[in-house]
């Protein structure tokens, strides 16, 4: 009986007092001035812009609408925003849809502090109403005078401005004395680009943009001690025409691919309320679109009301990793050739006087039929056809040269004959044209090592007879070898002479001059060598 009476008493209390602190489904938090770096909130300075932070945690309740009202005292005025409205009396109104069960809604509202506001304390009133409940909160703030801000050309006080821009820096804002000032180095994506154009495969952006290409440091001055978000936008400007160039990308989000044909790099950071502040901004670039050259980097900062623009010179260069790798491989090839001179001497003894004379004759034909016409007519064709003149001269250096080489190999199939052919041809060029250049020496060594190695690994020297099918196979092998030689040669030219070839152009030369011309010449040389062998006998 006593237990029943106690339960009835509890029920009556619950009926007459249905609304308690626990039944309000929202926990409201208000902070002003709010610091974006989660540090202790600082006093507001007259004339500055500060942030009002409003957050509501919704729990144990279905989804519902809530109205938020912010009453600002005299001297404070809110900026207009997309998620709130400001009426004629300066009151801020927000309409929130609070998520079911548990969720959070928040807003960060920029509030201007009047420059005539005296030092002291004030209070902002925030109220919130929902379905059958309401709550309110007052947040106190302090106004302390700071130093006066400088004036711009129009005589107005500047709230914040850019003092200077430093790049490149690392992610900590430190400069590296090994890097030139105002320089951005793009990664070498030659192989990825050639693969993309030849096979049509997609580009692995996640690995290419795993880290920024460089960082820049913004040296900011904030005399009014504003606390507000700032939008950063960087663009590349052509120095000659003033046009905006494609190539800069915004910071990629995880699991997404960057936007193609982007002309700007954009991100957001915040002013923290200090008189002096630095911000380290990452810069991402599309190495497939952006070319090397001299540009101006235009930086635009905007806080929604004010915009500041500055330009700094920027030199874009590409790392020469493939050029260095190719040159290293060429130097290794030269070392192999020098160590194999004794083997080449034994080859000359093995093939005898007839073989040595034939090798010298074929090398002389290659010099007269390839080197001389290309040297004399190359400049003339370059005037008419421009960079595509090599596709015409490639008929000689590809078809004719490999036809002579393959014919010689069919007649004297022995390791070292290819080296003898290339060395004699290079000596003739050096003596008659004075073409003793590092690139020429390295290219000769690369040609010898790649072709000799491919012929040995494919079993060409161990075959008793060369069938029609194997002749076609070895012609394709030599075409692939010349494509590799073409790639290494162009990379060396870019490294030694500071030239620039687009990746599609390199791929075009590899396919046409290397694979197609040289395979065709090798196949014709195999058929020509068979007929010459019938004339010469065994």
Short mmCIF file of C-alpha atoms in Angstrom, two decimals:
data_model
loop_
_atom_site.label_atom_id
_atom_site.label_comp_id
_atom_site.label_asym_id
_atom_site.label_seq_id
_atom_site.Cartn_x
_atom_site.Cartn_y
_atom_site.Cartn_z
CA UNK A 1 0.00 0.00 0.00
CA UNK A 2 2.80 2.38 0.84
CA UNK A 3 4.56 1.46 -2.44
CA UNK A 4 1.40 2.28 -4.48
CA UNK A 5 1.00 5.63 -2.77
CA UNK A 6 4.64 6.46 -3.54
CA UNK A 7 4.21 5.63 -7.25
CA UNK A 8 1.04 7.75 -7.49
CA UNK A 9 2.92 10.66 -5.90
CA UNK A 10 5.75 10.39 -8.41
CA UNK A 11 3.24 10.25 -11.29
CA UNK A 12 1.45 13.34 -10.05
CA UNK A 13 4.70 15.25 -9.77
CA UNK A 14 5.59 14.24 -13.33
CA UNK A 15 2.14 15.39 -14.54
CA UNK A 16 2.22 18.80 -12.87
CA UNK A 17 5.93 19.46 -13.66
CA UNK A 18 6.42 17.99 -17.17
CA UNK A 19 9.18 20.32 -18.31
CA UNK A 20 12.57 19.89 -16.70
CA UNK A 21 16.13 20.75 -17.59
CA UNK A 22 16.68 17.21 -18.80
CA UNK A 23 13.74 17.40 -21.24
CA UNK A 24 15.15 20.25 -23.33
CA UNK A 25 16.66 18.31 -26.27
CA UNK A 26 19.31 20.91 -27.10
CA UNK A 27 22.54 21.95 -25.48
CA UNK A 28 23.45 25.47 -26.63
CA UNK A 29 26.98 26.88 -26.71
CA UNK A 30 27.82 30.51 -27.58
CA UNK A 31 31.28 32.11 -27.71
CA UNK A 32 32.38 35.63 -28.62
CA UNK A 33 34.99 36.63 -29.69
CA UNK A 34 35.68 33.14 -31.01
CA UNK A 35 39.20 31.96 -31.90
CA UNK A 36 39.44 29.59 -34.85
CA UNK A 37 42.56 27.90 -33.52
CA UNK A 38 40.66 26.75 -30.39
CA UNK A 39 42.82 28.92 -28.14
CA UNK A 40 41.47 31.05 -25.34
CA UNK A 41 39.17 33.78 -26.66
CA UNK A 42 40.79 37.23 -26.66
CA UNK A 43 39.22 40.66 -26.04
CA UNK A 44 37.75 42.45 -29.06
CA UNK A 45 39.46 45.55 -30.42
CA UNK A 46 37.40 48.58 -31.58
CA UNK A 47 37.20 48.64 -35.38
CA UNK A 48 37.96 44.91 -35.76
CA UNK A 49 35.91 42.03 -37.07
CA UNK A 50 35.35 39.14 -34.67
CA UNK A 51 33.51 35.83 -34.87
CA UNK A 52 30.35 34.81 -33.02
CA UNK A 53 30.20 31.03 -32.60
CA UNK A 54 26.82 29.34 -32.01
CA UNK A 55 26.58 25.57 -31.59
CA UNK A 56 23.60 23.34 -30.77
CA UNK A 57 23.82 19.64 -29.81
CA UNK A 58 20.52 17.86 -30.45
CA UNK A 59 19.91 14.52 -28.71
CA UNK A 60 17.20 11.93 -27.98
CA UNK A 61 14.60 13.66 -30.11
CA UNK A 62 13.17 13.38 -33.64
CA UNK A 63 14.22 15.75 -36.41
CA UNK A 64 12.72 19.19 -35.92
CA UNK A 65 12.97 22.84 -36.90
CA UNK A 66 14.46 25.43 -34.55
CA UNK A 67 14.61 29.22 -34.73
CA UNK A 68 17.71 31.00 -33.44
CA UNK A 69 17.68 34.73 -32.68
CA UNK A 70 20.78 36.78 -31.89
CA UNK A 71 20.32 40.23 -30.32
CA UNK A 72 23.44 42.37 -30.69
CA UNK A 73 24.05 45.38 -28.46
CA UNK A 74 24.84 48.84 -29.78
CA UNK A 75 28.26 49.00 -31.43
CA UNK A 76 28.14 45.46 -32.86
CA UNK A 77 26.81 44.65 -36.33
CA UNK A 78 26.63 41.25 -38.03
CA UNK A 79 27.65 40.62 -41.62
CA UNK A 80 25.17 39.11 -44.06
CA UNK A 81 25.57 35.39 -44.73
CA UNK A 82 24.03 32.53 -46.72
CA UNK A 83 22.72 30.70 -43.64
CA UNK A 84 21.31 33.66 -41.70
CA UNK A 85 19.56 36.98 -42.22
CA UNK A 86 19.99 40.36 -40.52
CA UNK A 87 16.89 42.51 -40.11
CA UNK A 88 16.70 46.31 -39.98
CA UNK A 89 17.32 46.39 -36.26
CA UNK A 90 20.52 44.35 -36.59
CA UNK A 91 19.04 41.16 -35.14
CA UNK A 92 20.33 37.92 -36.63
CA UNK A 93 17.86 35.13 -37.49
CA UNK A 94 18.76 31.52 -38.27
CA UNK A 95 16.50 28.58 -39.13
CA UNK A 96 18.05 25.20 -38.38
CA UNK A 97 16.89 21.66 -39.06
CA UNK A 98 18.14 19.70 -36.08
CA UNK A 99 18.97 16.07 -36.96
CA UNK A 100 17.20 13.17 -35.29
CA UNK A 101 18.53 11.29 -32.26
CA UNK A 102 21.86 13.05 -32.06
CA UNK A 103 23.60 15.70 -34.16
CA UNK A 104 25.16 19.12 -34.20
CA UNK A 105 24.49 22.38 -35.99
CA UNK A 106 26.71 25.42 -35.74
CA UNK A 107 27.33 28.79 -37.33
CA UNK A 108 30.26 31.20 -37.30
CA UNK A 109 29.00 34.75 -37.85
CA UNK A 110 31.41 37.66 -38.54
CA UNK A 111 30.57 40.62 -36.32
CA UNK A 112 32.07 44.10 -36.79
CA UNK A 113 33.02 46.02 -33.68
CA UNK A 114 32.49 49.78 -34.06
CA UNK A 115 35.68 51.83 -33.92
CA UNK A 116 33.87 54.29 -31.59
CA UNK A 117 32.92 51.59 -29.09
CA UNK A 118 34.48 52.43 -25.72
CA UNK A 119 36.45 49.96 -23.67
CA UNK A 120 34.43 47.85 -21.29
CA UNK A 121 32.19 44.81 -21.09
CA UNK A 122 29.07 43.88 -23.00
CA UNK A 123 26.70 40.96 -23.54
CA UNK A 124 25.10 39.24 -26.55
CA UNK A 125 21.74 37.52 -26.09
CA UNK A 126 21.02 34.31 -28.05
CA UNK A 127 17.65 32.56 -27.87
CA UNK A 128 16.50 29.30 -29.47
CA UNK A 129 12.97 27.91 -29.84
CA UNK A 130 11.74 24.53 -30.95
CA UNK A 131 8.60 22.40 -30.72
CA UNK A 132 7.45 22.89 -27.14
CA UNK A 133 10.76 24.08 -25.74
CA UNK A 134 12.92 27.17 -25.64
CA UNK A 135 16.19 28.24 -24.11
CA UNK A 136 18.46 31.28 -24.13
CA UNK A 137 22.01 32.18 -23.30
CA UNK A 138 23.95 35.38 -22.70
CA UNK A 139 27.63 35.56 -23.59
CA UNK A 140 29.78 38.30 -22.09
CA UNK A 141 32.67 39.91 -23.96
CA UNK A 142 35.34 42.53 -23.30
CA UNK A 143 36.41 45.43 -25.53
CA UNK A 144 40.01 46.61 -25.26
CA UNK A 145 41.54 49.30 -27.47
CA UNK A 146 44.42 48.24 -29.73
CA UNK A 147 46.87 50.13 -31.96
CA UNK A 148 45.53 52.15 -34.84
CA UNK A 149 45.56 50.55 -38.26
CA UNK A 150 47.39 52.07 -41.25
CA UNK A 151 45.45 53.85 -43.94
CA UNK A 152 45.20 52.82 -47.57
CA UNK A 153 45.45 55.14 -50.59
CA UNK A 154 41.82 56.27 -50.15
CA UNK A 155 42.45 57.30 -46.55
CA UNK A 156 40.49 54.39 -45.05
CA UNK A 157 41.80 52.27 -42.25
CA UNK A 158 43.02 48.88 -43.41
CA UNK A 159 41.83 45.99 -41.29
CA UNK A 160 44.47 43.49 -42.54
CA UNK A 161 46.92 43.33 -45.43
CA UNK A 162 49.68 41.24 -47.01
CA UNK A 163 53.13 42.28 -45.86
CA UNK A 164 55.07 39.86 -48.07
CA UNK A 165 55.12 36.49 -49.87
CA UNK A 166 57.98 33.98 -49.61
CA UNK A 167 58.32 30.85 -51.74
CA UNK A 168 59.38 28.17 -51.90
CA UNK A 169 59.24 27.04 -48.28
CA UNK A 170 58.57 23.68 -46.63
CA UNK A 171 55.44 22.77 -44.69
CA UNK A 172 56.93 24.46 -41.61
CA UNK A 173 57.52 27.74 -43.45
CA UNK A 174 61.31 27.32 -43.59
CA UNK A 175 63.29 28.26 -46.70
CA UNK A 176 65.90 26.01 -48.31
CA UNK A 177 69.10 27.68 -49.53
CA UNK A 178 69.49 24.96 -52.18
CA UNK A 179 66.32 26.16 -53.97
CA UNK A 180 66.14 29.35 -55.98
CA UNK A 181 63.73 32.00 -54.77
CA UNK A 182 60.30 32.26 -56.45
CA UNK A 183 60.68 28.85 -58.10
CA UNK A 184 58.27 25.92 -58.29
CA UNK A 185 59.66 22.53 -59.32
CA UNK A 186 57.20 20.13 -60.96
CA UNK A 187 57.72 16.36 -60.78
CA UNK A 188 58.94 14.46 -63.82
CA UNK A 189 55.94 12.55 -65.22
CA UNK A 190 57.38 11.73 -68.64
CA UNK A 191 56.77 7.99 -68.43
CA UNK A 192 53.24 8.40 -67.01
CA UNK A 193 52.33 10.87 -69.76
CA UNK A 194 53.68 8.68 -72.56
CA UNK A 195 51.84 5.68 -71.13
CA UNK A 196 48.62 7.73 -70.91
CA UNK A 197 48.82 8.94 -74.52
CA UNK A 198 49.89 5.61 -76.04
CA UNK A 199 47.66 3.21 -74.11
CA UNK A 200 44.80 5.50 -73.10
CA UNK A 201 45.10 4.38 -69.48
CA UNK A 202 43.92 6.73 -66.75
CA UNK A 203 46.39 8.85 -64.78
CA UNK A 204 47.01 7.86 -61.17
CA UNK A 205 46.39 11.28 -59.68
CA UNK A 206 46.57 10.03 -56.10
CA UNK A 207 50.24 9.11 -56.44
CA UNK A 208 51.19 12.17 -58.48
CA UNK A 209 49.48 14.62 -56.12
CA UNK A 210 50.47 12.79 -52.94
CA UNK A 211 52.20 15.96 -51.78
CA UNK A 212 52.16 19.63 -52.87
CA UNK A 213 54.63 20.84 -55.47
CA UNK A 214 55.69 23.68 -53.18
CA UNK A 215 54.53 25.83 -50.28
CA UNK A 216 54.32 29.60 -49.99
CA UNK A 217 54.40 31.69 -46.84
CA UNK A 218 52.07 34.67 -46.43
CA UNK A 219 53.36 37.33 -44.04
CA UNK A 220 50.18 39.04 -42.81
CA UNK A 221 49.62 42.19 -40.77
CA UNK A 222 46.39 42.47 -38.78
CA UNK A 223 46.39 45.82 -36.91
CA UNK A 224 42.72 45.59 -35.86
CA UNK A 225 43.19 42.04 -34.56
CA UNK A 226 40.44 40.65 -36.77
CA UNK A 227 39.38 37.04 -36.30
CA UNK A 228 37.73 35.80 -39.46
CA UNK A 229 38.09 33.23 -42.28
CA UNK A 230 39.99 34.29 -45.40
CA UNK A 231 39.69 32.71 -48.84
CA UNK A 232 42.99 32.20 -50.68
CA UNK A 233 43.17 32.07 -54.48
CA UNK A 234 46.34 31.75 -56.57
CA UNK A 235 46.51 32.13 -60.36
CA UNK A 236 49.33 32.02 -62.92
CA UNK A 237 49.53 35.05 -65.19
CA UNK A 238 51.42 35.03 -68.48
CA UNK A 239 53.93 37.87 -68.34
CA UNK A 240 53.64 38.67 -72.03
CA UNK A 241 49.88 38.63 -72.58
CA UNK A 242 48.50 38.94 -69.07
CA UNK A 243 46.26 35.91 -69.64
CA UNK A 244 45.46 33.44 -66.86
CA UNK A 245 47.17 30.12 -67.59
CA UNK A 246 45.89 26.65 -66.76
CA UNK A 247 47.85 24.38 -64.46
CA UNK A 248 47.25 25.23 -60.79
CA UNK A 249 44.98 22.89 -58.82
CA UNK A 250 43.14 23.24 -55.55
CA UNK A 251 44.04 20.94 -52.68
CA UNK A 252 42.62 17.52 -53.65
CA UNK A 253 40.13 15.95 -51.27
CA UNK A 254 40.63 12.37 -50.20
CA UNK A 255 39.01 9.90 -52.58
CA UNK A 256 38.47 12.47 -55.35
CA UNK A 257 40.31 13.40 -58.52
CA UNK A 258 41.34 17.01 -59.19
CA UNK A 259 39.39 19.14 -61.58
CA UNK A 260 40.79 19.14 -65.10
CA UNK A 261 41.70 22.40 -66.86
CA UNK A 262 41.82 24.28 -63.56
CA UNK A 263 43.21 27.81 -63.57
CA UNK A 264 43.54 28.45 -59.85
CA UNK A 265 44.54 26.96 -56.54
CA UNK A 266 42.09 27.80 -53.76
CA UNK A 267 41.89 27.10 -50.03
CA UNK A 268 40.79 28.74 -46.79
CA UNK A 269 42.65 29.81 -43.70
CA UNK A 270 41.86 32.17 -40.84
CA UNK A 271 43.12 35.27 -39.13
CA UNK A 272 43.71 34.48 -35.48
CA UNK A 273 43.42 37.95 -33.93
CA UNK A 274 47.15 38.65 -33.70
CA UNK A 275 48.77 41.81 -35.06
CA UNK A 276 51.28 39.71 -37.00
CA UNK A 277 50.56 36.32 -38.52
CA UNK A 278 52.04 33.95 -41.06
CA UNK A 279 50.19 31.32 -43.07
CA UNK A 280 51.81 28.45 -44.98
CA UNK A 281 49.75 27.57 -48.07
CA UNK A 282 50.35 24.45 -50.22
CA UNK A 283 50.39 24.85 -53.99
CA UNK A 284 49.35 21.97 -56.23
CA UNK A 285 49.97 21.98 -59.99
CA UNK A 286 49.09 19.76 -62.93
CA UNK A 287 52.46 18.62 -64.35
CA UNK A 288 50.73 17.40 -67.53
CA UNK A 289 49.27 20.83 -68.34
CA UNK A 290 51.64 23.39 -66.88
CA UNK A 291 54.71 24.17 -68.98
CA UNK A 292 58.06 25.46 -67.82
CA UNK A 293 58.52 29.20 -68.07
CA UNK A 294 58.34 32.59 -66.41
CA UNK A 295 55.02 33.64 -64.88
CA UNK A 296 53.52 35.99 -62.31
CA UNK A 297 51.75 34.38 -59.37
CA UNK A 298 48.63 36.43 -58.60
CA UNK A 299 47.39 35.97 -55.03
CA UNK A 300 43.90 37.14 -54.07
CA UNK A 301 42.73 37.11 -50.45
CA UNK A 302 39.09 37.81 -49.57
CA UNK A 303 37.16 37.85 -46.30
CA UNK A 304 33.76 38.37 -47.96
CA UNK A 305 33.92 42.18 -47.80
CA UNK A 306 37.53 43.10 -48.46
CA UNK A 307 39.88 41.71 -51.11
CA UNK A 308 43.65 42.13 -51.28
CA UNK A 309 45.64 41.26 -54.44
CA UNK A 310 49.38 40.96 -54.88
CA UNK A 311 51.64 39.47 -57.56
CA UNK A 312 55.09 37.89 -57.30
CA UNK A 313 57.31 36.52 -60.08
CA UNK A 314 57.35 32.73 -60.38
CA UNK A 315 59.62 30.46 -62.41
CA UNK A 316 58.21 27.01 -63.17
CA UNK A 317 60.75 24.27 -63.86
CA UNK A 318 60.46 20.51 -64.15
CA UNK A 319 62.73 18.08 -62.36
CA UNK A 320 65.11 16.25 -64.67
CA UNK A 321 64.93 12.87 -62.99
CA UNK A 322 64.43 11.00 -66.28
CA UNK A 323 67.22 13.01 -67.88
CA UNK A 324 69.57 12.15 -65.03
CA UNK A 325 68.57 8.47 -65.15
CA UNK A 326 69.04 8.38 -68.93
CA UNK A 327 72.43 10.09 -68.71
CA UNK A 328 73.48 7.69 -65.96
CA UNK A 329 72.47 4.75 -68.14
CA UNK A 330 74.40 6.27 -71.07
CA UNK A 331 77.53 6.73 -68.93
CA UNK A 332 77.26 3.12 -67.80
CA UNK A 333 76.94 2.06 -71.46
CA UNK A 334 80.10 4.03 -72.31
CA UNK A 335 81.96 2.25 -69.51
CA UNK A 336 80.78 -1.13 -70.83
CA UNK A 337 81.98 -0.25 -74.35
CA UNK A 338 85.40 0.84 -73.06
CA UNK A 339 85.76 -2.41 -71.12
CA UNK A 340 84.73 -4.38 -74.22
CA UNK A 341 87.31 -2.94 -76.61
CA UNK A 342 89.35 -6.14 -76.26
CA UNK A 343 86.28 -8.17 -77.25
CA UNK A 344 85.73 -5.92 -80.29
CA UNK A 345 89.35 -6.52 -81.29
CA UNK A 346 88.79 -10.28 -81.11
CA UNK A 347 85.66 -9.84 -83.25
CA UNK A 348 87.73 -8.11 -85.93
CA UNK A 349 90.16 -11.04 -85.91
CA UNK A 350 87.35 -13.60 -86.02
CA UNK A 351 85.49 -12.14 -89.02
CA UNK A 352 88.76 -11.61 -90.86
CA UNK A 353 89.78 -9.03 -93.40
CA UNK A 354 86.69 -9.58 -95.52
CA UNK A 355 84.42 -8.96 -92.54
CA UNK A 356 86.36 -5.90 -91.43
CA UNK A 357 86.22 -4.42 -94.91
CA UNK A 358 82.48 -5.16 -95.13
CA UNK A 359 81.85 -3.53 -91.74
CA UNK A 360 83.85 -0.45 -92.80
CA UNK A 361 81.98 -0.33 -96.11
CA UNK A 362 78.54 -0.56 -94.51
CA UNK A 363 79.49 2.04 -91.87
CA UNK A 364 80.73 4.35 -94.65
CA UNK A 365 77.43 3.85 -96.50
CA UNK A 366 75.56 4.70 -93.29
CA UNK A 367 77.67 7.82 -92.90
CA UNK A 368 77.24 8.94 -96.51
CA UNK A 369 73.59 7.92 -96.81
CA UNK A 370 72.39 8.98 -93.38
CA UNK A 371 74.69 11.39 -91.52
CA UNK A 372 75.63 13.59 -94.48
CA UNK A 373 72.07 14.13 -95.86
CA UNK A 374 70.61 14.65 -92.38
CA UNK A 375 73.33 17.19 -91.54
CA UNK A 376 73.05 19.11 -94.82
CA UNK A 377 69.27 19.00 -95.29
CA UNK A 378 68.22 18.95 -91.63
CA UNK A 379 68.24 22.74 -91.16
CA UNK A 380 66.40 23.31 -94.44
CA UNK A 381 63.70 20.81 -93.53
CA UNK A 382 63.45 22.32 -90.06
CA UNK A 383 62.62 25.72 -91.60
CA UNK A 384 59.79 24.17 -93.63
CA UNK A 385 58.42 21.49 -91.28
CA UNK A 386 59.49 22.83 -87.89
CA UNK A 387 59.77 20.22 -85.15
CA UNK A 388 58.26 17.56 -87.43
CA UNK A 389 61.27 17.62 -89.77
CA UNK A 390 62.69 14.70 -87.78
CA UNK A 391 59.91 12.50 -89.11
CA UNK A 392 61.34 13.00 -92.62
CA UNK A 393 65.02 12.66 -91.73
CA UNK A 394 63.97 9.63 -89.65
CA UNK A 395 63.40 7.76 -92.92
CA UNK A 396 67.18 7.84 -93.33
CA UNK A 397 68.27 7.34 -89.73
CA UNK A 398 65.63 4.67 -89.21
CA UNK A 399 64.96 2.79 -92.45
CA UNK A 400 68.31 3.19 -94.26
CA UNK A 401 70.59 2.85 -91.25
CA UNK A 402 68.91 -0.26 -89.84
CA UNK A 403 68.67 -1.81 -93.30
CA UNK A 404 72.46 -1.50 -93.61
CA UNK A 405 73.04 -2.76 -90.05
CA UNK A 406 70.75 -5.78 -90.45
CA UNK A 407 72.31 -6.66 -93.82
CA UNK A 408 75.77 -6.62 -92.23
CA UNK A 409 74.57 -8.79 -89.33
CA UNK A 410 73.10 -11.38 -91.72
CA UNK A 411 76.43 -11.55 -93.54
CA UNK A 412 78.61 -11.68 -90.39
CA UNK A 413 76.46 -12.89 -87.48
CA UNK A 414 78.86 -12.54 -84.59
CA UNK A 415 78.85 -10.53 -81.30
CA UNK A 416 80.68 -7.23 -81.67
CA UNK A 417 79.81 -6.55 -85.31
CA UNK A 418 77.19 -3.99 -84.27
CA UNK A 419 79.77 -2.23 -82.08
CA UNK A 420 82.23 -2.17 -84.98
CA UNK A 421 79.58 -0.69 -87.28
CA UNK A 422 78.65 2.15 -84.90
CA UNK A 423 82.24 2.96 -83.90
CA UNK A 424 83.40 3.31 -87.52
CA UNK A 425 80.38 5.47 -88.36
CA UNK A 426 81.07 7.71 -85.35
CA UNK A 427 84.77 8.03 -86.26
CA UNK A 428 83.86 9.16 -89.78
CA UNK A 429 81.47 11.78 -88.36
CA UNK A 430 84.13 12.96 -85.90
CA UNK A 431 86.88 13.27 -88.52
CA UNK A 432 84.85 14.81 -91.37
CA UNK A 433 82.31 16.92 -89.45
CA UNK A 434 84.05 17.37 -86.11
CA UNK A 435 80.98 16.03 -84.29
CA UNK A 436 82.80 15.05 -81.12
CA UNK A 437 80.19 15.96 -78.51
CA UNK A 438 79.34 14.31 -75.18
CA UNK A 439 75.83 13.54 -76.41
CA UNK A 440 77.16 11.95 -79.62
CA UNK A 441 79.63 9.77 -77.72
CA UNK A 442 77.03 8.67 -75.18
CA UNK A 443 74.42 8.00 -77.88
CA UNK A 444 76.86 5.76 -79.76
CA UNK A 445 77.62 3.82 -76.57
CA UNK A 446 73.91 3.45 -75.76
CA UNK A 447 73.14 2.18 -79.28
CA UNK A 448 75.91 -0.41 -79.05
CA UNK A 449 74.95 -1.74 -75.62
CA UNK A 450 71.17 -1.86 -76.20
CA UNK A 451 71.32 -3.49 -79.65
CA UNK A 452 74.11 -5.94 -78.77
CA UNK A 453 72.32 -6.90 -75.55
CA UNK A 454 68.96 -7.39 -77.30
CA UNK A 455 70.51 -9.51 -80.07
CA UNK A 456 72.33 -11.69 -77.54
CA UNK A 457 69.29 -12.18 -75.27
CA UNK A 458 66.99 -12.99 -78.21
CA UNK A 459 69.35 -15.75 -79.39
CA UNK A 460 70.16 -14.08 -82.69
CA UNK A 461 73.83 -15.11 -82.60
CA UNK A 462 73.01 -18.73 -81.68
CA UNK A 463 70.56 -19.41 -84.54
CA UNK A 464 71.72 -21.78 -87.29
CA UNK A 465 69.35 -20.23 -89.80
CA UNK A 466 66.96 -17.30 -89.64
CA UNK A 467 63.43 -18.18 -90.70
CA UNK A 468 60.90 -15.75 -92.06
CA UNK A 469 59.05 -15.56 -88.73
CA UNK A 470 62.23 -15.07 -86.72
CA UNK A 471 63.38 -12.39 -89.14
CA UNK A 472 60.14 -10.50 -88.52
CA UNK A 473 60.57 -10.98 -84.75
CA UNK A 474 64.15 -9.70 -84.67
CA UNK A 475 63.10 -6.70 -86.80
CA UNK A 476 60.49 -5.77 -84.18
CA UNK A 477 63.10 -6.24 -81.44
CA UNK A 478 65.45 -3.80 -83.18
CA UNK A 479 62.54 -1.36 -83.60
CA UNK A 480 61.89 -1.47 -79.86
CA UNK A 481 65.61 -0.99 -79.23
CA UNK A 482 65.66 2.12 -81.39
CA UNK A 483 62.56 3.45 -79.59
CA UNK A 484 64.45 3.13 -76.30
CA UNK A 485 67.54 4.75 -77.86
CA UNK A 486 65.38 7.64 -79.13
CA UNK A 487 63.90 8.17 -75.66
CA UNK A 488 67.32 8.22 -73.97
CA UNK A 489 68.75 10.55 -76.62
CA UNK A 490 65.93 13.10 -76.29
CA UNK A 491 66.16 13.02 -72.48
CA UNK A 492 69.91 13.72 -72.73
CA UNK A 493 69.32 16.61 -75.11
CA UNK A 494 66.81 18.11 -72.67
CA UNK A 495 69.30 17.77 -69.83
CA UNK A 496 72.48 18.98 -71.55
CA UNK A 497 71.04 21.73 -73.75
CA UNK A 498 68.07 22.83 -71.58
CA UNK A 499 65.62 21.93 -74.34
CA UNK A 500 61.99 21.11 -73.79
CA UNK A 501 60.04 18.42 -75.63
CA UNK A 502 56.40 17.76 -74.86
CA UNK A 503 55.76 14.20 -73.72
CA UNK A 504 53.43 13.51 -76.64
CA UNK A 505 56.19 14.67 -79.00
CA UNK A 506 58.68 12.26 -77.42
CA UNK A 507 56.14 9.45 -77.71
CA UNK A 508 55.49 10.32 -81.36
CA UNK A 509 59.19 10.09 -82.20
CA UNK A 510 59.56 6.82 -80.31
CA UNK A 511 56.70 5.20 -82.19
CA UNK A 512 57.38 6.52 -85.72
CA UNK A 513 61.15 7.09 -85.87
CA UNK A 514 61.97 4.31 -83.44
CA UNK A 515 59.52 1.44 -83.76
CA UNK A 516 58.00 1.81 -87.24
CA UNK A 517 60.95 3.13 -89.30
CA UNK A 518 63.59 0.93 -87.65
CA UNK A 519 61.47 -2.25 -87.74
CA UNK A 520 60.77 -1.67 -91.42
CA UNK A 521 64.45 -1.00 -92.13
CA UNK A 522 65.55 -4.08 -90.19
CA UNK A 523 63.12 -6.32 -92.08
CA UNK A 524 64.31 -4.93 -95.43
CA UNK A 525 67.89 -5.40 -94.27
CA UNK A 526 67.24 -9.04 -93.39
CA UNK A 527 65.90 -9.72 -96.92
CA UNK A 528 68.77 -7.73 -98.49
CA UNK A 529 71.33 -9.57 -96.38
CA UNK A 530 69.96 -12.96 -97.51
CA UNK A 531 70.46 -12.01 -101.17
CA UNK A 532 73.93 -10.60 -100.52
CA UNK A 533 74.83 -13.81 -98.73
CA UNK A 534 73.82 -15.79 -101.81
CA UNK A 535 76.11 -13.60 -103.92
CA UNK A 536 79.04 -13.81 -101.47
CA UNK A 537 78.59 -17.50 -100.76
CA UNK A 538 79.45 -19.14 -97.47
#
